[in-house]
Structures are given as C-alpha cells and as structure tokens.
Amino acid sequence: MNRRLALVLTLALPLAGLAASWATTHRTAQQGTEWLVPIGGYDPRDLLRGHYVIYTYDWPGLEGGSADLTSEPMLCLEGQAPNLARAHLPGGKPCEHPVRASGGWNDPEGGLASGRLYVSQERAATLQRQLADPKLQGIVRIRVRKDGHLTPLDITFRPRPAVPGAPVDPTP
C-alpha cells in the first residue's frame, strides 16, 4: 500500500466516524411524540449567557403545582398527541407516555417543572412581550422520545381561557 493512500485512509476514517455519529444523534433527536403543554410563568432571559426564555410548565391535572413534586423523576402524559389532557404521577402503574426529568425536577435544561428554549435575540424579545400579556396563554411544543427525554421545540400563543366567575372582557 503506498503512503499517500494510507494517509488518505487515516484522515478519512475519523471523518466517516464523526459523520456516522452525527447522523445517529440527529435521527434520535428527531424521533418522539410532540405534545402541547401550557406555560405557567416565565423568567426574563439572561443576556449574559445567551438568548433564551426560561418558563415553567403548567401540567394539566397536577394539583398544587410542581413545587410539591420535587422528588418525582417522572410524569405520565395522557391525551391524543399533541393535545395533552392531563399529566399525573405514575404511582407504580405502567405509563404509556412517560416524561423523565433528566436534570432534576426544576432544572431548565431537562427538568419537569421548567424548561429553556433557545431563540434568536429578536424572537426572545417578542416572546417576552407575549408571555407578559395577561390575555395570552403560552403553549410550549415539546418532543418526548420513547425513553422519556423531553426537548422543547417552540412556544406559541392562544387566547387565555376565561376564568369561571370572572367578568367578560368586551374587547375583541
């Protein structure tokens, strides 16, 4: 084997391995079921660390909020994806759609109480204004893999549902 061919193979083999690793990771990241989860609140982005929005999930069906569930590493989702009917603790029963806290319950990088969505600076400013609007309900679209890993994809908005007994706003 001549030296030039050996050099080409020596350089090509690590690049082929890197490409295969990237393709596998990309394929895995694209798999899963998408769900729409209401946002309960948000924190303003920290400009020193990047452009992102940190928000708290408002899991339907969980009473008392996520603060009481700090020791729980998993939730079960119910509903017809992407429409989430309710979330509940597994309670030792099988769970068809599990969501796991990969970074602790309240870790925005992989928790079940809060999440972090990275966006452009312009989009972050727009999202921040929309999240502060009391007439709008933020909805985060998440992708949940079979192993329960949660990935936030986007935030959209819809009119906030009326609270029973509250006065009706006559403005359109």
GROMACS .gro file of C-alpha atoms in nm, residues 9-107:
model
   99
    9LEU     CA    1  -0.749   0.647   0.474
   10THR     CA    2  -0.603   0.767   0.804
   11LEU     CA    3  -0.773   1.105   0.759
   12ALA     CA    4  -1.100   0.971   0.612
   13LEU     CA    5  -1.173   0.710   0.880
   14PRO     CA    6  -1.221   0.957   1.171
   15LEU     CA    7  -1.431   1.184   0.948
   16ALA     CA    8  -1.655   0.892   0.850
   17GLY     CA    9  -1.694   0.801   1.217
   18LEU     CA   10  -1.781   1.159   1.305
   19ALA     CA   11  -2.039   1.177   1.024
   20ALA     CA   12  -2.198   0.848   1.136
   21SER     CA   13  -2.212   0.970   1.496
   22TRP     CA   14  -2.374   1.298   1.390
   23ALA     CA   15  -2.630   1.118   1.170
   24THR     CA   16  -2.726   0.881   1.453
   25THR     CA   17  -2.762   1.167   1.703
   26HIS     CA   18  -2.967   1.373   1.458
   27ARG     CA   19  -3.200   1.081   1.380
   28THR     CA   20  -3.252   1.010   1.752
   29ALA     CA   21  -3.326   1.379   1.823
   30GLN     CA   22  -3.596   1.385   1.554
   31GLN     CA   23  -3.786   1.087   1.696
   32GLY     CA   24  -4.063   1.112   1.952
   33THR     CA   25  -4.414   1.237   2.009
   34GLU     CA   26  -4.496   1.607   2.014
   35TRP     CA   27  -4.718   1.748   2.289
   36LEU     CA   28  -4.856   2.095   2.364
   37VAL     CA   29  -4.807   2.199   2.728
   38PRO     CA   30  -4.935   2.525   2.883
   39ILE     CA   31  -4.681   2.763   3.035
   40GLY     CA   32  -4.748   2.874   3.391
   41GLY     CA   33  -4.491   3.152   3.412
   42TYR     CA   34  -4.154   3.265   3.282
   43ASP     CA   35  -3.827   3.428   3.380
   44PRO     CA   36  -3.672   3.702   3.170
   45ARG     CA   37  -3.375   3.584   2.966
   46ASP     CA   38  -3.023   3.642   3.089
   47LEU     CA   39  -2.838   3.837   2.820
   48LEU     CA   40  -2.501   3.746   2.967
   49ARG     CA   41  -2.550   3.375   2.897
   50GLY     CA   42  -2.737   3.379   2.567
   51HIS     CA   43  -3.077   3.434   2.415
   52TYR     CA   44  -3.336   3.206   2.567
   53VAL     CA   45  -3.663   3.202   2.751
   54ILE     CA   46  -3.695   3.009   3.078
   55TYR     CA   47  -4.052   2.911   3.155
   56THR     CA   48  -4.242   2.689   3.399
   57TYR     CA   49  -4.472   2.412   3.283
   58ASP     CA   50  -4.835   2.421   3.391
   59TRP     CA   51  -4.905   2.048   3.361
   60PRO     CA   52  -5.282   1.996   3.342
   61GLY     CA   53  -5.406   1.765   3.615
   62LEU     CA   54  -5.128   1.833   3.867
   63GLU     CA   55  -5.274   1.991   4.179
   64GLY     CA   56  -5.057   2.216   4.394
   65GLY     CA   57  -4.810   2.298   4.116
   66SER     CA   58  -4.470   2.149   4.052
   67ALA     CA   59  -4.313   2.276   4.377
   68ASP     CA   60  -4.469   1.987   4.571
   69LEU     CA   61  -4.325   1.726   4.336
   70THR     CA   62  -3.952   1.789   4.367
   71SER     CA   63  -3.870   1.426   4.442
   72GLU     CA   64  -4.058   1.287   4.141
   73PRO     CA   65  -3.838   1.197   3.843
   74MET     CA   66  -4.125   1.108   3.605
   75LEU     CA   67  -4.472   1.207   3.490
   76CYS     CA   68  -4.723   1.020   3.275
   77LEU     CA   69  -4.894   1.209   2.993
   78GLU     CA   70  -5.248   1.133   2.882
   79GLY     CA   71  -5.432   1.253   2.576
   80GLN     CA   72  -5.419   1.229   2.199
   81ALA     CA   73  -5.090   1.388   2.092
   82PRO     CA   74  -5.032   1.674   2.051
   83ASN     CA   75  -5.324   1.765   2.279
   84LEU     CA   76  -5.233   1.695   2.639
   85ALA     CA   77  -5.539   1.607   2.850
   86ARG     CA   78  -5.355   1.566   3.181
   87ALA     CA   79  -5.028   1.473   3.347
   88HIS     CA   80  -5.006   1.259   3.659
   89LEU     CA   81  -4.760   1.069   3.875
   90PRO     CA   82  -4.719   0.705   3.771
   91GLY     CA   83  -4.796   0.570   4.119
   92GLY     CA   84  -4.628   0.238   4.038
   93LYS     CA   85  -4.852   0.175   3.737
   94PRO     CA   86  -4.738   0.136   3.375
   95CYS     CA   87  -4.717   0.461   3.184
   96GLU     CA   88  -4.788   0.478   2.810
   97HIS     CA   89  -4.629   0.823   2.760
   98PRO     CA   90  -4.361   0.882   3.026
   99VAL     CA   91  -4.168   1.206   3.063
  100ARG     CA   92  -3.850   1.191   3.272
  101ALA     CA   93  -3.653   1.464   3.448
  102SER     CA   94  -3.305   1.412   3.311
  103GLY     CA   95  -3.154   1.703   3.505
  104GLY     CA   96  -3.361   1.713   3.822
  105TRP     CA   97  -3.719   1.832   3.862
  106ASN     CA   98  -3.652   2.207   3.833
  107ASP     CA   99  -3.351   2.206   3.601
   0.00000   0.00000   0.00000
